[in-house]
CSV table of C-alpha atoms in Angstrom, one decimal:
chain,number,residue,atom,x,y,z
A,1,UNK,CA,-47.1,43.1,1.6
A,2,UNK,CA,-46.1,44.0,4.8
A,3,UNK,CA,-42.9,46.4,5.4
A,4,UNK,CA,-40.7,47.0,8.4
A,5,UNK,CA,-40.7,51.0,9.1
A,6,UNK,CA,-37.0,51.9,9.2
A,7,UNK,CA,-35.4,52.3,13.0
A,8,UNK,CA,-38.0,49.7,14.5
A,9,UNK,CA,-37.1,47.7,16.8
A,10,UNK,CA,-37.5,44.6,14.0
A,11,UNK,CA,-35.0,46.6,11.7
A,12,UNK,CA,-32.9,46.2,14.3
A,13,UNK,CA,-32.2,42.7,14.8
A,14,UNK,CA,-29.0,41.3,13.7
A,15,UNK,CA,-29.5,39.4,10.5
A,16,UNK,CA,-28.5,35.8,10.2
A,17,UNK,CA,-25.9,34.7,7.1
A,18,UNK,CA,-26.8,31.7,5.7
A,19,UNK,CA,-24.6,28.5,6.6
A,20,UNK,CA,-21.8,28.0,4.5
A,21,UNK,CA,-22.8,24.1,4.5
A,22,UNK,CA,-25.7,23.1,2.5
A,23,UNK,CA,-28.4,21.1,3.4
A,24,UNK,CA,-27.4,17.7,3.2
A,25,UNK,CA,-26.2,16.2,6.4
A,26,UNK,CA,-24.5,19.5,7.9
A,27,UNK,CA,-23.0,19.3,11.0
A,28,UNK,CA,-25.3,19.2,13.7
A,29,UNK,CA,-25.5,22.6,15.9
A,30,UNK,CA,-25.8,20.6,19.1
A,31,UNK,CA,-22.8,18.8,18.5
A,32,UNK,CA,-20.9,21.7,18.1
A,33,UNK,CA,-22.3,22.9,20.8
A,34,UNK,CA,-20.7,20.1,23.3
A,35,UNK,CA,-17.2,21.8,22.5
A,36,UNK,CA,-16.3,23.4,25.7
A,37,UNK,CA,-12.8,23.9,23.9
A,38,UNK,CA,-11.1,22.6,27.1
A,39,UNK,CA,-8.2,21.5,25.6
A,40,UNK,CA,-8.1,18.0,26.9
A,41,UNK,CA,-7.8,16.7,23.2
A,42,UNK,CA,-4.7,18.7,22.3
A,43,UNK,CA,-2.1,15.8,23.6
A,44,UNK,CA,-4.0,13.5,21.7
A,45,UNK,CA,-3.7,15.5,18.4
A,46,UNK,CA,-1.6,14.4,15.6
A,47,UNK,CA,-1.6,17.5,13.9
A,48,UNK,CA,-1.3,19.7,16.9
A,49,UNK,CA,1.7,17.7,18.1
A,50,UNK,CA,3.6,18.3,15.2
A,51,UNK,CA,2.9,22.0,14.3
A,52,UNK,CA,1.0,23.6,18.0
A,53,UNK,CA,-1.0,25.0,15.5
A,54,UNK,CA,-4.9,25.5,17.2
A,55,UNK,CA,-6.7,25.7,14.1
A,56,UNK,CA,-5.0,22.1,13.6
A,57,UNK,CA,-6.4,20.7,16.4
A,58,UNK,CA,-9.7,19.5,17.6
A,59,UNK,CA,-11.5,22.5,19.2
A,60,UNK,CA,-9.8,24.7,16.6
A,61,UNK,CA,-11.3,22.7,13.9
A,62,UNK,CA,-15.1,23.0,15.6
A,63,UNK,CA,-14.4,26.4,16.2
A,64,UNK,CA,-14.4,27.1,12.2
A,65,UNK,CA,-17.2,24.5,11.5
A,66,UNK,CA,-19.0,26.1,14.0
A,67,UNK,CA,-18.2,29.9,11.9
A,68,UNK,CA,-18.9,28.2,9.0
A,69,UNK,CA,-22.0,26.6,10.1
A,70,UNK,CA,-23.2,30.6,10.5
A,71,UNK,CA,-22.2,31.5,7.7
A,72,UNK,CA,-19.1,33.8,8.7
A,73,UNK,CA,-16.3,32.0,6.5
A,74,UNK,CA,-16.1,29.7,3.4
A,75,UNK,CA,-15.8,26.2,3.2
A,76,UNK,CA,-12.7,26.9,0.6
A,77,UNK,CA,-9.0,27.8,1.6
A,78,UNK,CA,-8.2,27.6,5.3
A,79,UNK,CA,-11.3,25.5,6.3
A,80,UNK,CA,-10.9,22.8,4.1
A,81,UNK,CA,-7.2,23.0,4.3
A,82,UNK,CA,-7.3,22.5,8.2
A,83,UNK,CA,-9.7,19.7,7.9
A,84,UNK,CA,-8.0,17.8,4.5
A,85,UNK,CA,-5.1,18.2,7.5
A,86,UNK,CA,-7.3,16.0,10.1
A,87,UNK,CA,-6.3,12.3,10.0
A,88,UNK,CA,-9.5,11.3,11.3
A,89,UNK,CA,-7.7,9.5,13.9
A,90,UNK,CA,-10.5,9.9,16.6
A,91,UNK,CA,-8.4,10.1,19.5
A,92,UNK,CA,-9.5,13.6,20.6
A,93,UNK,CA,-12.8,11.6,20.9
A,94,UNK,CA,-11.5,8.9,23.4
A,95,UNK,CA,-9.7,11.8,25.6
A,96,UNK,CA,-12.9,14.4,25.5
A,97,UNK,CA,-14.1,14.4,29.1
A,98,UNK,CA,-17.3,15.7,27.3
A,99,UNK,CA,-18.1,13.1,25.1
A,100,UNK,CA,-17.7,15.6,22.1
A,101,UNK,CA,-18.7,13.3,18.8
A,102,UNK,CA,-16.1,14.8,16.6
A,103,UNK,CA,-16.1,11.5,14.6
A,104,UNK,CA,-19.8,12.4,13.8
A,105,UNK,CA,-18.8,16.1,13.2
A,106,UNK,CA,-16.1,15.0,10.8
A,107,UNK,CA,-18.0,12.7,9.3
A,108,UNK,CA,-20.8,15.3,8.4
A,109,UNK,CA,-17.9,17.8,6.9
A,110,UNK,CA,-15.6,16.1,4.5
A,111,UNK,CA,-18.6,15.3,2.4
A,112,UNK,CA,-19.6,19.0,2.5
A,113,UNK,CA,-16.0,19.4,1.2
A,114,UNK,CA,-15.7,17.1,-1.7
A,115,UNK,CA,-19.9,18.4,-3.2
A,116,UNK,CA,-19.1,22.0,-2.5
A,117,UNK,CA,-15.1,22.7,-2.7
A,118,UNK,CA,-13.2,22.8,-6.2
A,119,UNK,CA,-10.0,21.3,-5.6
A,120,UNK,CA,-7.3,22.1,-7.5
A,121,UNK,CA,-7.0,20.0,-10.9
A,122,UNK,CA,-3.4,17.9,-9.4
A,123,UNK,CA,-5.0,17.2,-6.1
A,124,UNK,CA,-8.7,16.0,-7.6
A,125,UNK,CA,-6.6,13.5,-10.3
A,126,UNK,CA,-4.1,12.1,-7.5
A,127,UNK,CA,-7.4,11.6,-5.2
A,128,UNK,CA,-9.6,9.8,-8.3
A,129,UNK,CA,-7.1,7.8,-9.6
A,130,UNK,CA,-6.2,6.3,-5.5
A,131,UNK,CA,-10.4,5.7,-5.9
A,132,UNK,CA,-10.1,4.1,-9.2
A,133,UNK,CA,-7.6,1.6,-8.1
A,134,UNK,CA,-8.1,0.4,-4.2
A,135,UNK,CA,-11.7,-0.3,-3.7
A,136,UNK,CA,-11.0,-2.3,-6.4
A,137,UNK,CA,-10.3,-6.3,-6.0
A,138,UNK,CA,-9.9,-7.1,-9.9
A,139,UNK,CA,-8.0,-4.3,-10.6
A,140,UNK,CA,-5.6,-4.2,-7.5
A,141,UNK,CA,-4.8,-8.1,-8.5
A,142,UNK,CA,-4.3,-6.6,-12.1
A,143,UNK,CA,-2.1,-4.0,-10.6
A,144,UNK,CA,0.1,-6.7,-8.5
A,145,UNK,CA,1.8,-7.9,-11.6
A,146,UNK,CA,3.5,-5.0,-12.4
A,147,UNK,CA,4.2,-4.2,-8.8
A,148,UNK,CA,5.5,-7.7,-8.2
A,149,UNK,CA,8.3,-7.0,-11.5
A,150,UNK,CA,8.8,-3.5,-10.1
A,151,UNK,CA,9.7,-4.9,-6.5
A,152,UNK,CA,12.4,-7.0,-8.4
A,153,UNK,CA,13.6,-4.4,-10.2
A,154,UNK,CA,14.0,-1.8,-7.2
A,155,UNK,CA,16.9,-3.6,-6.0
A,156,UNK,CA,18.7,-2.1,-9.8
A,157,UNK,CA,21.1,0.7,-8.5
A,158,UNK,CA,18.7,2.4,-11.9
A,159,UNK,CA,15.4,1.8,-11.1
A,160,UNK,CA,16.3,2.9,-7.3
A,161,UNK,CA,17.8,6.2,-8.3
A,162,UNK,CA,14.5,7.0,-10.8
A,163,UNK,CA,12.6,6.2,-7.7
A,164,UNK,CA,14.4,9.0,-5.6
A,165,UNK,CA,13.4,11.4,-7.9
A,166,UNK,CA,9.6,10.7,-7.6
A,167,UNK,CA,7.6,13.8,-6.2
A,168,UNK,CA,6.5,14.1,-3.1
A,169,UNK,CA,2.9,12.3,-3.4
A,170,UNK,CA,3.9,9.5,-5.7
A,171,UNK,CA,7.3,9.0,-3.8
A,172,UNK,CA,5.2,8.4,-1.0
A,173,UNK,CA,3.2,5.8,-3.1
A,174,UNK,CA,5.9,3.9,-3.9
A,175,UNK,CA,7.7,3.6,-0.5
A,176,UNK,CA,4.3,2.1,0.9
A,177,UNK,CA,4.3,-0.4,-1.5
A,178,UNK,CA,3.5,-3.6,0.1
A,179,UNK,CA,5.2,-7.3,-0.6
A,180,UNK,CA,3.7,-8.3,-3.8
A,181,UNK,CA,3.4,-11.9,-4.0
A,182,UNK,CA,0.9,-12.6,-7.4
A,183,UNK,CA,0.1,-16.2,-6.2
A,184,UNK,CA,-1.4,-15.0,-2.5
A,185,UNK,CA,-3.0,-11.5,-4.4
A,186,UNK,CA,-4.6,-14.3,-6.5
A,187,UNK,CA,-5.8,-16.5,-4.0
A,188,UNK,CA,-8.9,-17.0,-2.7
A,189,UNK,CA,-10.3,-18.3,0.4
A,190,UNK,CA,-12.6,-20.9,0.6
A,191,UNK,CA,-16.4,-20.1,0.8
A,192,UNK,CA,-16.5,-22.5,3.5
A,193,UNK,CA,-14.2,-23.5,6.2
A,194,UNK,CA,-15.6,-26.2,9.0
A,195,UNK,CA,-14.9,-26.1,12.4
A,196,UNK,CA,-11.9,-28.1,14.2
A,197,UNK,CA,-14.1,-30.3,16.8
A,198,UNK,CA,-17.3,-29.1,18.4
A,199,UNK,CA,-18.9,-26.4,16.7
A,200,UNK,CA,-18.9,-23.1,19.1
A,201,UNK,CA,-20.9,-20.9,16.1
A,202,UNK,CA,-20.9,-19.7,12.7
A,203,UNK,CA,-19.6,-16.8,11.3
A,204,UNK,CA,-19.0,-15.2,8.2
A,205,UNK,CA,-15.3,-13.3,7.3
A,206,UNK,CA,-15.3,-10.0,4.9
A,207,UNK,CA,-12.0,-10.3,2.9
A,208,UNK,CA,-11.5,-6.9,1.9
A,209,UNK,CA,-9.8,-5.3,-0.8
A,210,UNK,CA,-6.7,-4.8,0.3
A,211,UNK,CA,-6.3,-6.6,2.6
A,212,UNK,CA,-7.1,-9.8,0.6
A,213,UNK,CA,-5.0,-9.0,-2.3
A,214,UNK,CA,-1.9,-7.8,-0.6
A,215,UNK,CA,-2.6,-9.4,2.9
A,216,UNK,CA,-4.0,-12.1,2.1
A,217,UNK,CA,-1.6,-14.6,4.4
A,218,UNK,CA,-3.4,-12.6,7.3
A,219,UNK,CA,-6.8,-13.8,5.6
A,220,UNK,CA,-5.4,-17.4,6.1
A,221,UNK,CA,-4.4,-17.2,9.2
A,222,UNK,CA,-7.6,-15.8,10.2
A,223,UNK,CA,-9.6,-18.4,8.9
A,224,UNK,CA,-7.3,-20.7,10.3
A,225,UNK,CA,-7.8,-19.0,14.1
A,226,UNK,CA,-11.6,-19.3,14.0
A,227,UNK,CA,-12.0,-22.7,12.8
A,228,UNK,CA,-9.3,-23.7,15.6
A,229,UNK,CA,-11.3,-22.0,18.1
A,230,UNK,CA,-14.7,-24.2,17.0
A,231,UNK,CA,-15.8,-21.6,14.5
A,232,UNK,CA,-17.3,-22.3,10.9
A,233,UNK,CA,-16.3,-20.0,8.6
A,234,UNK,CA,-18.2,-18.4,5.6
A,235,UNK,CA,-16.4,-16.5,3.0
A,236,UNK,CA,-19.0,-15.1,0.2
A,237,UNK,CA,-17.5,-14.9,-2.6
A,238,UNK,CA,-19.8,-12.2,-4.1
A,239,UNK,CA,-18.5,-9.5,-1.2
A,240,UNK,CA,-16.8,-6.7,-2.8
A,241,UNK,CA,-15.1,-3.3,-0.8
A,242,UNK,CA,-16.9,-2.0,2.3
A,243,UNK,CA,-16.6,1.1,1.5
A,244,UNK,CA,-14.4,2.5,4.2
A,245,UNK,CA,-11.9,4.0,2.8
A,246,UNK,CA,-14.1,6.3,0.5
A,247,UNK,CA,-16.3,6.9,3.5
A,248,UNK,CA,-13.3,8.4,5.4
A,249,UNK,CA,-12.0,10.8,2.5
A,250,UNK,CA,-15.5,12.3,2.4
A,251,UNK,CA,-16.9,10.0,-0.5
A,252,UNK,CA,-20.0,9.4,1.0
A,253,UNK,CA,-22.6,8.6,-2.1
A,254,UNK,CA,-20.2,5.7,-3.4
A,255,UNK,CA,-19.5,5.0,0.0
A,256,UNK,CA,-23.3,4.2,1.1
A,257,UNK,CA,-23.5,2.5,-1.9
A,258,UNK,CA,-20.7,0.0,-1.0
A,259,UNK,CA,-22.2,-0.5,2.4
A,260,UNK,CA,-26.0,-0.9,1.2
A,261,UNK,CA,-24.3,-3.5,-1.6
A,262,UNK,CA,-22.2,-5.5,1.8
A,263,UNK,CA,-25.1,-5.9,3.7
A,264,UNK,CA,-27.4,-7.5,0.8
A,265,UNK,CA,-24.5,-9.9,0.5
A,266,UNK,CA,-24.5,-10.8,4.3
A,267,UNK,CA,-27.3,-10.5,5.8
A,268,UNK,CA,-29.3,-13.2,4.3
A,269,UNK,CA,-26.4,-15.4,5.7
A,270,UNK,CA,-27.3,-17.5,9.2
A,271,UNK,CA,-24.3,-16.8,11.0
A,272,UNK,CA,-23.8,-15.3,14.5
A,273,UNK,CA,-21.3,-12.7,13.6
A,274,UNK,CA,-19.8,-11.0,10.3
A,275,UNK,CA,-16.3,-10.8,11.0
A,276,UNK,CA,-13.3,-8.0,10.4
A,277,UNK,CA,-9.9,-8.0,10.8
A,278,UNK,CA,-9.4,-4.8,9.3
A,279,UNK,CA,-9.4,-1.8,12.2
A,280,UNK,CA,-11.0,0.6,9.1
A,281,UNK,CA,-13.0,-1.7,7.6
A,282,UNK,CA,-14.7,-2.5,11.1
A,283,UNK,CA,-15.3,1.2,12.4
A,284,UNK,CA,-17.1,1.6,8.7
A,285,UNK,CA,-19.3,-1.4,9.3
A,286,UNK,CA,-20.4,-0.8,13.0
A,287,UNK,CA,-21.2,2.8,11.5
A,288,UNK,CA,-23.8,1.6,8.8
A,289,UNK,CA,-26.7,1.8,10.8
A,290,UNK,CA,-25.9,5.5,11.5
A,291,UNK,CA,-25.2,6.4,8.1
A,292,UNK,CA,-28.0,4.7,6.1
A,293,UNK,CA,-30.5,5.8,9.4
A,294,UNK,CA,-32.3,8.4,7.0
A,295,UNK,CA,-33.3,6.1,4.0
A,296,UNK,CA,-36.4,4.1,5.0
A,297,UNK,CA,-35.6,1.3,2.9
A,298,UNK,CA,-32.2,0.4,4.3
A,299,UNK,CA,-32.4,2.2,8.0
A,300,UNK,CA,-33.5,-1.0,9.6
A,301,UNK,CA,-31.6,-3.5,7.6
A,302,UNK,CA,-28.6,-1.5,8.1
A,303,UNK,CA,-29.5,-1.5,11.7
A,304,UNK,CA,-29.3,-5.6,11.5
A,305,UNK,CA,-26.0,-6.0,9.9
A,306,UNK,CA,-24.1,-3.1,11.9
A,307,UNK,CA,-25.4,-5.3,15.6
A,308,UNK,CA,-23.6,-8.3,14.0
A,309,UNK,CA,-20.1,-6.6,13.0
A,310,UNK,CA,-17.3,-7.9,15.1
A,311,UNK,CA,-13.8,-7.4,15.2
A,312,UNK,CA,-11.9,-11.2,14.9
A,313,UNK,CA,-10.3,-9.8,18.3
A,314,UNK,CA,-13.4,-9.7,20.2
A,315,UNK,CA,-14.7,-13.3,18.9
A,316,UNK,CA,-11.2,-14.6,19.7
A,317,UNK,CA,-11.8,-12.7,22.9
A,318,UNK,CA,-14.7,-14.4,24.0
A,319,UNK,CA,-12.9,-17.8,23.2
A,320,UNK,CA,-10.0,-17.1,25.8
A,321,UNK,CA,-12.5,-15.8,28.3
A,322,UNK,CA,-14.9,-19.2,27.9
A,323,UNK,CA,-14.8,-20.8,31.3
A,324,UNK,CA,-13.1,-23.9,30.2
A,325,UNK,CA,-10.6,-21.8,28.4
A,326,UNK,CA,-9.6,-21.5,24.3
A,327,UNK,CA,-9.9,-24.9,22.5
A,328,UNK,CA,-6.8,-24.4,20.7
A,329,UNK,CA,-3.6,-25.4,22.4
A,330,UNK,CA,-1.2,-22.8,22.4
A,331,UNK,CA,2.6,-23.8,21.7
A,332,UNK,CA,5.5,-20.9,23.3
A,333,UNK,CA,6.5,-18.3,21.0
A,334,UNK,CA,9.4,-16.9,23.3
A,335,UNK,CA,10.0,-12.8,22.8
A,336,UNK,CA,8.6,-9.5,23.4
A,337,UNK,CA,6.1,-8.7,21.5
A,338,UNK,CA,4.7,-4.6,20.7
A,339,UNK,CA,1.1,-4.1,20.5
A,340,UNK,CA,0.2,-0.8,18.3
A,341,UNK,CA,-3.4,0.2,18.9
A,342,UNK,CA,-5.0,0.9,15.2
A,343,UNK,CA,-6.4,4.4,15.7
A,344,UNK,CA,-10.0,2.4,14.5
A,345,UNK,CA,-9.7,-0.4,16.3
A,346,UNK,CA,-8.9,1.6,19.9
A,347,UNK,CA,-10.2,4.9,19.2
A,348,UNK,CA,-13.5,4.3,16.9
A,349,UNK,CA,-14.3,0.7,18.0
A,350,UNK,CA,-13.2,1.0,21.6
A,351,UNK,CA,-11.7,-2.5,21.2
A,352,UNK,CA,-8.5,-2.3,23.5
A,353,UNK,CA,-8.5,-5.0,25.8
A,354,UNK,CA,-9.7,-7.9,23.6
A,355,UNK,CA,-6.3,-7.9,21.4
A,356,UNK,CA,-4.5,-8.1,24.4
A,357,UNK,CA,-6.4,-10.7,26.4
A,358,UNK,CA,-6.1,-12.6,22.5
A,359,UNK,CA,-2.2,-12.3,22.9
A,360,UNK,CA,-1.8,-12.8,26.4
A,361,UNK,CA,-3.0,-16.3,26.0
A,362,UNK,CA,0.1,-17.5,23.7
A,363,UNK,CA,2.8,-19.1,26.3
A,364,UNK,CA,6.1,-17.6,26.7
A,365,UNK,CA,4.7,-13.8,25.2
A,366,UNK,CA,5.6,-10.6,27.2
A,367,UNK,CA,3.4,-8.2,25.6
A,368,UNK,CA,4.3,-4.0,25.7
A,369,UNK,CA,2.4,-1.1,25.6
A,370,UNK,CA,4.3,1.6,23.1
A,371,UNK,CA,5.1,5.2,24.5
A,372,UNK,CA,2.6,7.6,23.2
A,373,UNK,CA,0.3,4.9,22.2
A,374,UNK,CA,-2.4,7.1,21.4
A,375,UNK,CA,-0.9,9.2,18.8
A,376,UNK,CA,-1.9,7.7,14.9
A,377,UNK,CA,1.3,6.6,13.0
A,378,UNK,CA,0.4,8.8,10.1
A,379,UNK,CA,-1.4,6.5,8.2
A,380,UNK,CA,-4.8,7.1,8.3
A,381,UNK,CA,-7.1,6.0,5.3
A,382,UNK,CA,-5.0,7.7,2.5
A,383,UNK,CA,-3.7,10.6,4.6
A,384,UNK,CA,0.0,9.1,4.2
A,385,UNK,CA,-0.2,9.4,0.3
A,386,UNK,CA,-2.0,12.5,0.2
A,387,UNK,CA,-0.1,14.1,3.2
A,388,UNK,CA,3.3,12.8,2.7
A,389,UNK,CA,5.0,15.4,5.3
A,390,UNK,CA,2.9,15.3,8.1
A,391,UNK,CA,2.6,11.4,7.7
A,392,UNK,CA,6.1,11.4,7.6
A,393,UNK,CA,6.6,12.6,10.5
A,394,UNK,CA,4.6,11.1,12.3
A,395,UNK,CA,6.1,7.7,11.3
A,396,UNK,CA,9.2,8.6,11.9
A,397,UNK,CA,7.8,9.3,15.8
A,398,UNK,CA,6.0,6.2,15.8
A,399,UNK,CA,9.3,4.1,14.9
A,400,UNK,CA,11.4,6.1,17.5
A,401,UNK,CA,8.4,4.4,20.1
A,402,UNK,CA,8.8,1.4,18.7
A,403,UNK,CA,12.6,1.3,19.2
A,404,UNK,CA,12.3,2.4,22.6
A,405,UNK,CA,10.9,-0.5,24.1
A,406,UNK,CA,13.3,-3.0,22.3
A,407,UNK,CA,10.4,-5.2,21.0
A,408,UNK,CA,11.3,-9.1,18.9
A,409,UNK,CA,8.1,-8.3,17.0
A,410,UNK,CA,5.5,-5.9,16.1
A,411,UNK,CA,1.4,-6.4,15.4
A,412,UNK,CA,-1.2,-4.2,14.7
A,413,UNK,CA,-4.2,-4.8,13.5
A,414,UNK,CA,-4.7,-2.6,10.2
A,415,UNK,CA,-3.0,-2.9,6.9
A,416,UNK,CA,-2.6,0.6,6.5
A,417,UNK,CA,-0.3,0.8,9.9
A,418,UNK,CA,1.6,-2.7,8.9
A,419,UNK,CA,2.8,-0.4,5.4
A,420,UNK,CA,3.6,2.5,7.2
A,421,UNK,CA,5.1,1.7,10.2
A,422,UNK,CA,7.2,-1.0,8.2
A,423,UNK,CA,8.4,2.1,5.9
A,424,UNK,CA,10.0,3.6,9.0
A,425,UNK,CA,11.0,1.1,11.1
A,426,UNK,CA,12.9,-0.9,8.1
A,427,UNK,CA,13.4,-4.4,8.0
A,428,UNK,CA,15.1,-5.4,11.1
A,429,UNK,CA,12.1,-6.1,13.5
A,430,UNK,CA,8.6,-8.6,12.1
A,431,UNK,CA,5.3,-6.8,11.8
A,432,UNK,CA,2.6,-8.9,11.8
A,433,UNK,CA,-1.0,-8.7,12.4
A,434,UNK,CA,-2.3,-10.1,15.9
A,435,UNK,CA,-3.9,-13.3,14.4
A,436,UNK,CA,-0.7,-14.6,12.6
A,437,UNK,CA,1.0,-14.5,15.6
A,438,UNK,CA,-1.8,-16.7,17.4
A,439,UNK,CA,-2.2,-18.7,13.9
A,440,UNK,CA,2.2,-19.6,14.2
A,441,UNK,CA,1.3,-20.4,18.3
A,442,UNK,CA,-1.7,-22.8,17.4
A,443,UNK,CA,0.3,-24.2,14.6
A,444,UNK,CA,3.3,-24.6,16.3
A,445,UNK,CA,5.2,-23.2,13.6
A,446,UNK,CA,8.0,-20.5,13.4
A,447,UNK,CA,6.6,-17.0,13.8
A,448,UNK,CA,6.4,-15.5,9.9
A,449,UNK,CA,8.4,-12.2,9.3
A,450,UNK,CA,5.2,-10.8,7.1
């Protein structure tokens, strides 16, 4: 055995605490390295916006992965509370002059969280029982019956006041509820949709969970839009939840699972794109090739299926930009119209443009830009029932931009923003998703109000 004499220069040497993460997927230390904590992300922040505080910002949030990376703090208490506080909105990572990957840092933490932190026995039951119910298609339509009665009963001067006097978390559940319609939660689409006129391609559409049971008119339309534009439509009927929302909370083993489950169910199918027109669902999906890159048995299939995900905005995209123009006519819809850029769609996909070229093409639109465009409206994944405040807030802020630029309708592109910035805007102005709009234009129908 060989010793160190006491006072050598070895002895010396500082000795090296062992990370705080452990070995699976920590963050990487030249990520964390490409923080130059400039500060260029702080406008961008959600959380620093609202509280100025610098651990709830960015670079603050590096700064104590990067101590806990070397072992100098915990993973409990203030490190995970600052990073449960992140809404994962990824705009710090569109204003980093330094291309800082904090999606990929954030990505690597929350799972380090949910293997290696206890949380406290309220917190872990209210996050289970959101996992038990959402990725869930079967159970979310079993779920609508109830909510549907419920929604009817709301209106009770009773039932309301009970409601009031929900706790914070579940208060915040129940004023997100969404319109509950039991025949369009149990419809489906149908597996196969042909093309109006000459065929342009193929592609197939994931439903979603959600979206499909509570939005399931945007489904619809969406089908609708592509075979308009000269696109068959597949719908496999065997697709279940992507995985996204579980991927974003930190979830990451049921998450892969999901994902490795989605792409056996598409990729045997011989289409030219797999479609989204959720902003979450489609940041997960371009993302599978990254996060199934270590397992040899999926890395290159996963590789495959993430080249084919498309947002329905970039197909449509592509259809206004074709040199003879889009195949559809387009009837007026007279009004101004505010876009809201999903924090997925803009921020993770970088698809900004494509929605607007999409919109732009209906006759008689003038299309705004909202004021602080880049800050999230607080819903983020599950953030607004887990976060109620904070989301709160933020909504509230989002609205105010909203009402500022006097707008006839609203879209956005995500389910999650539809709820909450419907919860604080109120019932005055339409929200919509992008593709209904286009879907009332093609039509020539009366724009929807949901």
């Amino acid at each position: 055995m060989v010793t160190t004499p006491a006072g050598s220069a070895e002895s010396k040497l500082p000795q090296t605490a062992p990370s705080s993460f452990d070995a699976h997927h920590p963050p990487e230390r030249e990520l964390l390295d490409d923080c130059v904590h400039c500060g260029f992300c702080l406008p961008t922040c959600p959380t620093y916006q609202l509280w100025g505080e610098e651990m709830d910002s960015p670079r603050g949030r590096i700064y104590l992965m990067d101590l806990a990376e070397k072992g100098e703090i915990a993973l409990d208490g203030p490190f995970t509370e600052h990073i449960d506080a992140c809404l994962g909105c990824m705009a710090c990572v569109t204003a980093c002059p330094s291309g800082v990957q904090y999606d990929k840092l954030l990505e690597s933490v929350r799972p380090q969280i949910e293997r290696n932190v206890e949380r406290d026995r309220g917190d872990k039951l209210f996050r289970d029982a959101i996992f038990t119910l959402f990725p869930y298609k079967r159970r979310l339509r079993v779920a609508a019956l109830p909510g549907a009665l419920y929604q009817k009963l709301r209106a009770v001067p009773a039932i309301r006041k009970l409601a009031e006097k929900l706790p914070g978390r579940l208060a915040a559940m129940e004023s997100l509820l969404p319109p509950v319609s039991v025949r369009e939660a149990f419809a489906t689409l149908p597996v196969f949709t042909p093309a109006v006129g000459p065929r342009r391609g193929r592609v197939a559409l994931l439903s979603g969970c959600v979206q499909d049971v509570f939005f399931h008119r945007v489904n619809e339309a969406t089908v609708r839009v592509l075979a308009a534009e000269g696109y068959e439509v597949l719908v496999p009927r065997d697709q279940q939840c992507c995985g996204a929302l579980e991927l974003h909370a930190g979830r990451e083993a049921p998450a892969l699972e999901r994902a490795k489950r989605e792409i056996g169910v598409f990729e045997t199918l011989a289409v030219d794109a797999v479609v989204t027109n959720v902003a979450g669902c489609g940041s997960s999906m371009k993302e599978y090739a990254h996060l199934l890159s270590d397992d040899p048995a999926w890395a290159d299939r996963a590789a495959a299926f993430s080249a084919r995900v498309r947002d329905v905005h970039e197909v449509l995209a592509d259809a206004v930009a074709d040199e003879q123009g889009p195949r559809a006519e387009r009837h007026p819809v007279q009004g101004r119209v505010a876009y809201h850029d999903a924090c997925h769609l803009g921020h993770a996909q970088k698809v900004r443009a494509q929605p607007r070229a999409v919109l732009r093409s209906i006759p008689g639109l003038e299309l705004v830009d909202l004021p602080e465009a880049e800050l999230c409206c607080g819903s983020a994944g599950i953030y607004n029932m887990v976060a109620p405040e904070a989301a709160g807030e933020l909504g509230a802020r989002k609205a105010a931009n909203v009402r500022s630029v006097n707008p006839d309708i609203i879209v956005t592109a995500n389910p999650g923003c539809l709820l909450q910035i419907g919860k604080h805007l109120g019932a005055d102005i339409p929200l919509l998703h992008p593709v209904q709009l286009l879907d009332a234009s093609i039509r020539g129908v009366p724009v929807p109000r949901t």
